[in-house]
Amino acid sequence: MNELTATTRPVHALVLTGFGINCEEELAAAYRLAGGEATIVHFNQVLSGETSIHDYDVLNFPGGFSFGDDLGSGVVMANKARFRKLPSGRTLLEELRAFIEAGNYVVGICNGFQMLVKMGLLPDFAGQQEREVTLTHNASGRYEDRWVRLAVNPRNRSPFLKGLTSLEVPVRHGEGRLVIRDEEIRSRILAEGLNCLTYCDATGCETELYPHNPNGAELNCAGLTDTTGQVFGLMPHPEAFLSLYNHPDWARRKRLDPNVSEEGDGLKLFRNIVEHISQSRAAQPAEAASNEVSL
Ligand SMILES: NC(=O)CC[C@H](N)C(=O)O
């Protein structure tokens, strides 16, 4: 029996799929390329209790078109999390709160971000699973599929963004416009640096100008965390830019600089979280780390 201590066990990501989610493979690849492990399971395997989120370190809600965006992007999946009881007698949202309180991480990308917002987990000031912000139809009135530049808020709380100041990543969505419920929520998001990613122009300056801000989001906000920094949602797709060769301009960039990094900006986020969790474990007191995990 191969026994690993908690400190040496690889970081393990759970990546959900099903019902029209379509970015699970790239997301799992991102964790594997970053040195972690990733398991893809159908949403129903979690709801049925067949898979426990508590066996993992990072729970991932990928992008896609869950339930065809009927009732609004992410709404049906969010309601499944809010109302369906697992065999434990708790809803997935209640299990998620326990998962977060145990120090684990939750990520929602695009459709996944829409789910987190609509189940009330972002920014979650009240802790009452109520919608404090929402993500709705792009101001352009059309589906936006383009590359954007993002500025990283230096006061952000997410280990995914450690050491990063800017990112170039693709967006592809119809309902990416962040709308904030009221001035109190807006002020708290700004005061606490929860608007971790903002759309910016080619010079790196935050802008509301289309198409740099592709959807008209308030605060030019492309990504949010909760106050713990453990819940992170974003509209752009970092898992779609893991390699230089994912970028449409790769040939020119390679010609201009033959030594240009062959990694995409998106991979940096996954390297950060794998490293952060690994280091956090290694720093745990001996008695905690001695909890052996028999594999
Ligand atoms: N790429 C995605 O995840 C798209 C999310 C959602 N279906 C939208 O169009 O806004």
mmCIF file of N, CA, C and O in Angstrom, residues 88-157:
data_model
loop_
_atom_site.group_PDB
_atom_site.id
_atom_site.type_symbol
_atom_site.label_atom_id
_atom_site.label_comp_id
_atom_site.label_asym_id
_atom_site.label_seq_id
_atom_site.Cartn_x
_atom_site.Cartn_y
_atom_site.Cartn_z
ATOM 1 N N SER A 88 -25.835 13.324 2.043
ATOM 2 C CA SER A 88 -25.450 13.840 3.382
ATOM 3 C C SER A 88 -26.586 14.626 4.030
ATOM 4 O O SER A 88 -26.522 14.985 5.198
ATOM 5 N N GLY A 89 -27.616 14.924 3.236
ATOM 6 C CA GLY A 89 -28.728 15.733 3.753
ATOM 7 C C GLY A 89 -28.466 17.220 3.572
ATOM 8 O O GLY A 89 -29.325 18.055 3.860
ATOM 9 N N ARG A 90 -27.254 17.547 3.114
ATOM 10 C CA ARG A 90 -26.924 18.969 2.871
ATOM 11 C C ARG A 90 -26.956 19.237 1.367
ATOM 12 O O ARG A 90 -26.755 18.334 0.559
ATOM 13 N N THR A 91 -27.155 20.491 1.005
ATOM 14 C CA THR A 91 -27.098 20.856 -0.419
ATOM 15 C C THR A 91 -25.628 20.975 -0.817
ATOM 16 O O THR A 91 -24.740 21.098 0.048
ATOM 17 N N LEU A 92 -25.371 20.996 -2.128
ATOM 18 C CA LEU A 92 -23.990 21.171 -2.582
ATOM 19 C C LEU A 92 -23.457 22.511 -2.095
ATOM 20 O O LEU A 92 -22.304 22.623 -1.682
ATOM 21 N N LEU A 93 -24.302 23.533 -2.072
ATOM 22 C CA LEU A 93 -23.848 24.847 -1.605
ATOM 23 C C LEU A 93 -23.416 24.775 -0.140
ATOM 24 O O LEU A 93 -22.388 25.333 0.237
ATOM 25 N N GLU A 94 -24.155 24.036 0.666
ATOM 26 C CA GLU A 94 -23.762 23.864 2.083
ATOM 27 C C GLU A 94 -22.456 23.074 2.184
ATOM 28 O O GLU A 94 -21.574 23.386 2.982
ATOM 29 N N GLU A 95 -22.309 22.060 1.317
ATOM 30 C CA GLU A 95 -21.048 21.301 1.293
ATOM 31 C C GLU A 95 -19.894 22.206 0.835
ATOM 32 O O GLU A 95 -18.788 22.130 1.345
ATOM 33 N N LEU A 96 -20.193 23.102 -0.123
ATOM 34 C CA LEU A 96 -19.164 24.032 -0.598
ATOM 35 C C LEU A 96 -18.697 24.945 0.530
ATOM 36 O O LEU A 96 -17.506 25.232 0.676
ATOM 37 N N ARG A 97 -19.621 25.402 1.353
ATOM 38 C CA ARG A 97 -19.229 26.293 2.458
ATOM 39 C C ARG A 97 -18.311 25.551 3.424
ATOM 40 O O ARG A 97 -17.302 26.082 3.889
ATOM 41 N N ALA A 98 -18.625 24.286 3.676
ATOM 42 C CA ALA A 98 -17.761 23.483 4.567
ATOM 43 C C ALA A 98 -16.391 23.264 3.917
ATOM 44 O O ALA A 98 -15.346 23.336 4.574
ATOM 45 N N PHE A 99 -16.399 23.045 2.605
ATOM 46 C CA PHE A 99 -15.163 22.829 1.819
ATOM 47 C C PHE A 99 -14.267 24.067 1.914
ATOM 48 O O PHE A 99 -13.052 23.966 2.124
ATOM 49 N N ILE A 100 -14.887 25.248 1.831
ATOM 50 C CA ILE A 100 -14.130 26.517 1.894
ATOM 51 C C ILE A 100 -13.628 26.741 3.333
ATOM 52 O O ILE A 100 -12.470 27.100 3.545
ATOM 53 N N GLU A 101 -14.523 26.482 4.303
ATOM 54 C CA GLU A 101 -14.115 26.669 5.708
ATOM 55 C C GLU A 101 -12.952 25.747 6.082
ATOM 56 O O GLU A 101 -12.157 26.057 6.961
ATOM 57 N N ALA A 102 -12.840 24.624 5.383
ATOM 58 C CA ALA A 102 -11.729 23.680 5.636
ATOM 59 C C ALA A 102 -10.443 24.150 4.971
ATOM 60 O O ALA A 102 -9.403 23.487 5.067
ATOM 61 N N GLY A 103 -10.508 25.315 4.284
ATOM 62 C CA GLY A 103 -9.290 25.892 3.699
ATOM 63 C C GLY A 103 -9.058 25.553 2.243
ATOM 64 O O GLY A 103 -7.985 25.830 1.688
ATOM 65 N N ASN A 104 -10.051 24.978 1.575
ATOM 66 C CA ASN A 104 -9.873 24.585 0.173
ATOM 67 C C ASN A 104 -10.280 25.721 -0.768
ATOM 68 O O ASN A 104 -10.688 26.804 -0.322
ATOM 69 N N TYR A 105 -10.163 25.461 -2.077
ATOM 70 C CA TYR A 105 -10.373 26.525 -3.066
ATOM 71 C C TYR A 105 -11.476 26.147 -4.048
ATOM 72 O O TYR A 105 -11.635 24.954 -4.386
ATOM 73 N N VAL A 106 -12.208 27.166 -4.500
ATOM 74 C CA VAL A 106 -13.277 26.991 -5.499
ATOM 75 C C VAL A 106 -13.037 27.995 -6.623
ATOM 76 O O VAL A 106 -12.778 29.184 -6.355
ATOM 77 N N VAL A 107 -13.076 27.496 -7.875
ATOM 78 C CA VAL A 107 -12.840 28.363 -9.031
ATOM 79 C C VAL A 107 -13.999 28.222 -10.008
ATOM 80 O O VAL A 107 -14.450 27.098 -10.258
ATOM 81 N N GLY A 108 -14.444 29.353 -10.532
ATOM 82 C CA GLY A 108 -15.472 29.321 -11.578
ATOM 83 C C GLY A 108 -14.988 30.133 -12.764
ATOM 84 O O GLY A 108 -14.643 31.312 -12.600
ATOM 85 N N ILE A 109 -14.925 29.497 -13.954
ATOM 86 C CA ILE A 109 -14.456 30.176 -15.153
ATOM 87 C C ILE A 109 -15.627 30.324 -16.123
ATOM 88 O O ILE A 109 -16.258 29.318 -16.482
ATOM 89 N N CYS A 110 -15.929 31.557 -16.479
ATOM 90 C CA CYS A 110 -16.995 31.894 -17.436
ATOM 91 C C CYS A 110 -18.333 31.321 -16.981
ATOM 92 O O CYS A 110 -18.903 31.841 -16.017
ATOM 93 N N ASN A 111 -18.820 30.240 -17.590
ATOM 94 C CA ASN A 111 -20.089 29.672 -17.124
ATOM 95 C C ASN A 111 -19.973 29.290 -15.647
ATOM 96 O O ASN A 111 -20.953 29.395 -14.895
ATOM 97 N N GLY A 112 -18.794 28.872 -15.238
ATOM 98 C CA GLY A 112 -18.560 28.527 -13.828
ATOM 99 C C GLY A 112 -18.658 29.748 -12.938
ATOM 100 O O GLY A 112 -19.187 29.684 -11.819
ATOM 101 N N PHE A 113 -18.166 30.881 -13.423
ATOM 102 C CA PHE A 113 -18.265 32.143 -12.674
ATOM 103 C C PHE A 113 -19.741 32.533 -12.534
ATOM 104 O O PHE A 113 -20.203 32.931 -11.454
ATOM 105 N N GLN A 114 -20.462 32.368 -13.657
ATOM 106 C CA GLN A 114 -21.898 32.681 -13.629
ATOM 107 C C GLN A 114 -22.628 31.813 -12.590
ATOM 108 O O GLN A 114 -23.512 32.286 -11.870
ATOM 109 N N MET A 115 -22.233 30.541 -12.488
ATOM 110 C CA MET A 115 -22.841 29.662 -11.477
ATOM 111 C C MET A 115 -22.538 30.173 -10.070
ATOM 112 O O MET A 115 -23.434 30.284 -9.231
ATOM 113 N N LEU A 116 -21.280 30.522 -9.811
ATOM 114 C CA LEU A 116 -20.883 30.946 -8.454
ATOM 115 C C LEU A 116 -21.614 32.216 -8.048
ATOM 116 O O LEU A 116 -22.072 32.359 -6.912
ATOM 117 N N VAL A 117 -21.727 33.146 -9.002
ATOM 118 C CA VAL A 117 -22.426 34.407 -8.719
ATOM 119 C C VAL A 117 -23.905 34.138 -8.450
ATOM 120 O O VAL A 117 -24.496 34.684 -7.512
ATOM 121 N N LYS A 118 -24.495 33.226 -9.224
ATOM 122 C CA LYS A 118 -25.949 33.012 -9.136
ATOM 123 C C LYS A 118 -26.332 32.059 -8.011
ATOM 124 O O LYS A 118 -27.494 31.991 -7.639
ATOM 125 N N MET A 119 -25.336 31.373 -7.427
ATOM 126 C CA MET A 119 -25.645 30.609 -6.206
ATOM 127 C C MET A 119 -25.274 31.427 -4.968
ATOM 128 O O MET A 119 -25.472 30.990 -3.839
ATOM 129 N N GLY A 120 -24.745 32.648 -5.199
ATOM 130 C CA GLY A 120 -24.492 33.566 -4.081
ATOM 131 C C GLY A 120 -23.147 33.375 -3.407
ATOM 132 O O GLY A 120 -22.913 33.901 -2.312
ATOM 133 N N LEU A 121 -22.226 32.677 -4.064
ATOM 134 C CA LEU A 121 -20.909 32.441 -3.443
ATOM 135 C C LEU A 121 -19.898 33.541 -3.761
ATOM 136 O O LEU A 121 -18.803 33.551 -3.238
ATOM 137 N N LEU A 122 -20.227 34.446 -4.641
ATOM 138 C CA LEU A 122 -19.336 35.579 -4.966
ATOM 139 C C LEU A 122 -20.159 36.857 -5.040
ATOM 140 O O LEU A 122 -21.195 36.873 -5.725
ATOM 141 N N PRO A 123 -19.746 37.936 -4.363
ATOM 142 C CA PRO A 123 -18.640 38.008 -3.407
ATOM 143 C C PRO A 123 -19.000 37.465 -2.015
ATOM 144 O O PRO A 123 -18.116 37.268 -1.199
ATOM 145 N N ASP A 124 -20.335 37.273 -1.733
ATOM 146 C CA ASP A 124 -20.779 36.556 -0.531
ATOM 147 C C ASP A 124 -20.454 37.307 0.767
ATOM 148 O O ASP A 124 -19.994 36.728 1.752
ATOM 149 N N PHE A 125 -20.736 38.609 0.764
ATOM 150 C CA PHE A 125 -20.526 39.389 1.993
ATOM 151 C C PHE A 125 -21.464 38.907 3.096
ATOM 152 O O PHE A 125 -21.081 38.816 4.259
ATOM 153 N N ALA A 126 -22.716 38.619 2.710
ATOM 154 C CA ALA A 126 -23.739 38.314 3.721
ATOM 155 C C ALA A 126 -23.695 36.854 4.167
ATOM 156 O O ALA A 126 -24.226 36.493 5.208
ATOM 157 N N GLY A 127 -23.095 35.990 3.350
ATOM 158 C CA GLY A 127 -23.065 34.556 3.692
ATOM 159 C C GLY A 127 -24.446 33.931 3.688
ATOM 160 O O GLY A 127 -24.698 32.950 4.375
ATOM 161 N N GLN A 128 -25.353 34.547 2.937
ATOM 162 C CA GLN A 128 -26.750 34.098 2.922
ATOM 163 C C GLN A 128 -27.166 33.512 1.591
ATOM 164 O O GLN A 128 -28.350 33.463 1.301
ATOM 165 N N GLN A 129 -26.250 33.119 0.757
ATOM 166 C CA GLN A 129 -26.511 32.568 -0.585
ATOM 167 C C GLN A 129 -27.484 33.440 -1.365
ATOM 168 O O GLN A 129 -28.348 32.957 -2.075
ATOM 169 N N GLU A 130 -27.341 34.756 -1.221
ATOM 170 C CA GLU A 130 -28.170 35.664 -2.027
ATOM 171 C C GLU A 130 -27.291 36.308 -3.095
ATOM 172 O O GLU A 130 -26.083 36.458 -2.924
ATOM 173 N N ARG A 131 -27.939 36.696 -4.195
ATOM 174 C CA ARG A 131 -27.190 37.318 -5.290
ATOM 175 C C ARG A 131 -26.817 38.751 -4.922
ATOM 176 O O ARG A 131 -27.679 39.598 -4.779
ATOM 177 N N GLU A 132 -25.517 38.996 -4.794
ATOM 178 C CA GLU A 132 -25.048 40.356 -4.498
ATOM 179 C C GLU A 132 -24.593 41.052 -5.778
ATOM 180 O O GLU A 132 -24.557 42.274 -5.872
ATOM 181 N N VAL A 133 -24.204 40.250 -6.754
ATOM 182 C CA VAL A 133 -23.918 40.763 -8.107
ATOM 183 C C VAL A 133 -24.528 39.752 -9.068
ATOM 184 O O VAL A 133 -24.916 38.653 -8.666
ATOM 185 N N THR A 134 -24.606 40.111 -10.357
ATOM 186 C CA THR A 134 -24.969 39.114 -11.343
ATOM 187 C C THR A 134 -24.152 39.345 -12.608
ATOM 188 O O THR A 134 -23.430 40.350 -12.714
ATOM 189 N N LEU A 135 -24.251 38.385 -13.506
ATOM 190 C CA LEU A 135 -23.577 38.476 -14.813
ATOM 191 C C LEU A 135 -24.678 38.357 -15.861
ATOM 192 O O LEU A 135 -25.427 37.370 -15.861
ATOM 193 N N THR A 136 -24.788 39.365 -16.694
ATOM 194 C CA THR A 136 -25.904 39.392 -17.637
ATOM 195 C C THR A 136 -25.429 39.711 -19.056
ATOM 196 O O THR A 136 -24.228 39.767 -19.308
ATOM 197 N N HIS A 137 -26.375 39.918 -19.959
ATOM 198 C CA HIS A 137 -26.063 40.051 -21.395
ATOM 199 C C HIS A 137 -25.080 41.174 -21.680
ATOM 200 O O HIS A 137 -25.166 42.268 -21.103
ATOM 201 N N ASN A 138 -24.162 40.887 -22.565
ATOM 202 C CA ASN A 138 -23.151 41.870 -22.950
ATOM 203 C C ASN A 138 -23.822 43.146 -23.468
ATOM 204 O O ASN A 138 -24.842 43.082 -24.163
ATOM 205 N N ALA A 139 -23.211 44.285 -23.147
ATOM 206 C CA ALA A 139 -23.784 45.567 -23.581
ATOM 207 C C ALA A 139 -23.838 45.663 -25.112
ATOM 208 O O ALA A 139 -24.687 46.352 -25.672
ATOM 209 N N SER A 140 -22.945 44.900 -25.784
ATOM 210 C CA SER A 140 -22.922 44.957 -27.261
ATOM 211 C C SER A 140 -24.143 44.256 -27.853
ATOM 212 O O SER A 140 -24.411 44.369 -29.045
ATOM 213 N N GLY A 141 -24.819 43.462 -27.011
ATOM 214 C CA GLY A 141 -25.976 42.729 -27.505
ATOM 215 C C GLY A 141 -25.596 41.509 -28.324
ATOM 216 O O GLY A 141 -26.438 40.883 -28.966
ATOM 217 N N ARG A 142 -24.297 41.151 -28.289
ATOM 218 C CA ARG A 142 -23.865 39.998 -29.098
ATOM 219 C C ARG A 142 -22.871 39.162 -28.304
ATOM 220 O O ARG A 142 -22.315 39.602 -27.299
ATOM 221 N N TYR A 143 -22.635 37.972 -28.796
ATOM 222 C CA TYR A 143 -21.655 37.047 -28.217
ATOM 223 C C TYR A 143 -20.268 37.593 -28.544
ATOM 224 O O TYR A 143 -20.001 38.002 -29.673
ATOM 225 N N GLU A 144 -19.407 37.693 -27.526
ATOM 226 C CA GLU A 144 -18.063 38.250 -27.710
ATOM 227 C C GLU A 144 -17.036 37.123 -27.636
ATOM 228 O O GLU A 144 -16.996 36.366 -26.664
ATOM 229 N N ASP A 145 -16.201 37.046 -28.694
ATOM 230 C CA ASP A 145 -15.184 35.982 -28.745
ATOM 231 C C ASP A 145 -13.894 36.651 -29.197
ATOM 232 O O ASP A 145 -13.695 36.901 -30.385
ATOM 233 N N ARG A 146 -13.048 37.046 -28.251
ATOM 234 C CA ARG A 146 -11.858 37.839 -28.583
ATOM 235 C C ARG A 146 -10.790 37.713 -27.494
ATOM 236 O O ARG A 146 -11.084 37.227 -26.403
ATOM 237 N N TRP A 147 -9.633 38.184 -27.744
ATOM 238 C CA TRP A 147 -8.565 38.239 -26.744
ATOM 239 C C TRP A 147 -8.614 39.581 -26.037
ATOM 240 O O TRP A 147 -8.885 40.609 -26.669
ATOM 241 N N VAL A 148 -8.385 39.554 -24.722
ATOM 242 C CA VAL A 148 -8.408 40.797 -23.937
ATOM 243 C C VAL A 148 -7.150 40.867 -23.080
ATOM 244 O O VAL A 148 -6.485 39.857 -22.829
ATOM 245 N N ARG A 149 -6.863 42.092 -22.656
ATOM 246 C CA ARG A 149 -5.781 42.298 -21.675
ATOM 247 C C ARG A 149 -6.414 42.623 -20.329
ATOM 248 O O ARG A 149 -7.405 43.370 -20.271
ATOM 249 N N LEU A 150 -5.822 42.055 -19.294
ATOM 250 C CA LEU A 150 -6.350 42.262 -17.946
ATOM 251 C C LEU A 150 -5.274 42.875 -17.064
ATOM 252 O O LEU A 150 -4.096 42.517 -17.161
ATOM 253 N N ALA A 151 -5.697 43.771 -16.187
ATOM 254 C CA ALA A 151 -4.809 44.277 -15.135
ATOM 255 C C ALA A 151 -5.166 43.528 -13.854
ATOM 256 O O ALA A 151 -6.349 43.293 -13.574
ATOM 257 N N VAL A 152 -4.141 43.128 -13.103
ATOM 258 C CA VAL A 152 -4.362 42.412 -11.836
ATOM 259 C C VAL A 152 -4.349 43.442 -10.713
ATOM 260 O O VAL A 152 -3.400 44.224 -10.594
ATOM 261 N N ASN A 153 -5.421 43.442 -9.916
ATOM 262 C CA ASN A 153 -5.511 44.387 -8.788
ATOM 263 C C ASN A 153 -4.425 44.038 -7.764
ATOM 264 O O ASN A 153 -4.434 42.940 -7.214
ATOM 265 N N PRO A 154 -3.476 44.946 -7.493
ATOM 266 C CA PRO A 154 -2.385 44.620 -6.560
ATOM 267 C C PRO A 154 -2.880 44.296 -5.146
ATOM 268 O O PRO A 154 -2.172 43.685 -4.368
ATOM 269 N N ARG A 155 -4.159 44.666 -4.852
ATOM 270 C CA ARG A 155 -4.699 44.371 -3.512
ATOM 271 C C ARG A 155 -5.546 43.095 -3.528
ATOM 272 O O ARG A 155 -6.279 42.803 -2.577
ATOM 273 N N ASN A 156 -5.415 42.289 -4.604
ATOM 274 C CA ASN A 156 -6.269 41.105 -4.686
ATOM 275 C C ASN A 156 -5.881 40.074 -3.640
ATOM 276 O O ASN A 156 -4.752 40.113 -3.101
ATOM 277 N N ARG A 157 -6.774 39.130 -3.373
ATOM 278 C CA ARG A 157 -6.569 38.146 -2.305
ATOM 279 C C ARG A 157 -6.399 36.716 -2.812
ATOM 280 O O ARG A 157 -6.441 35.762 -2.051
#
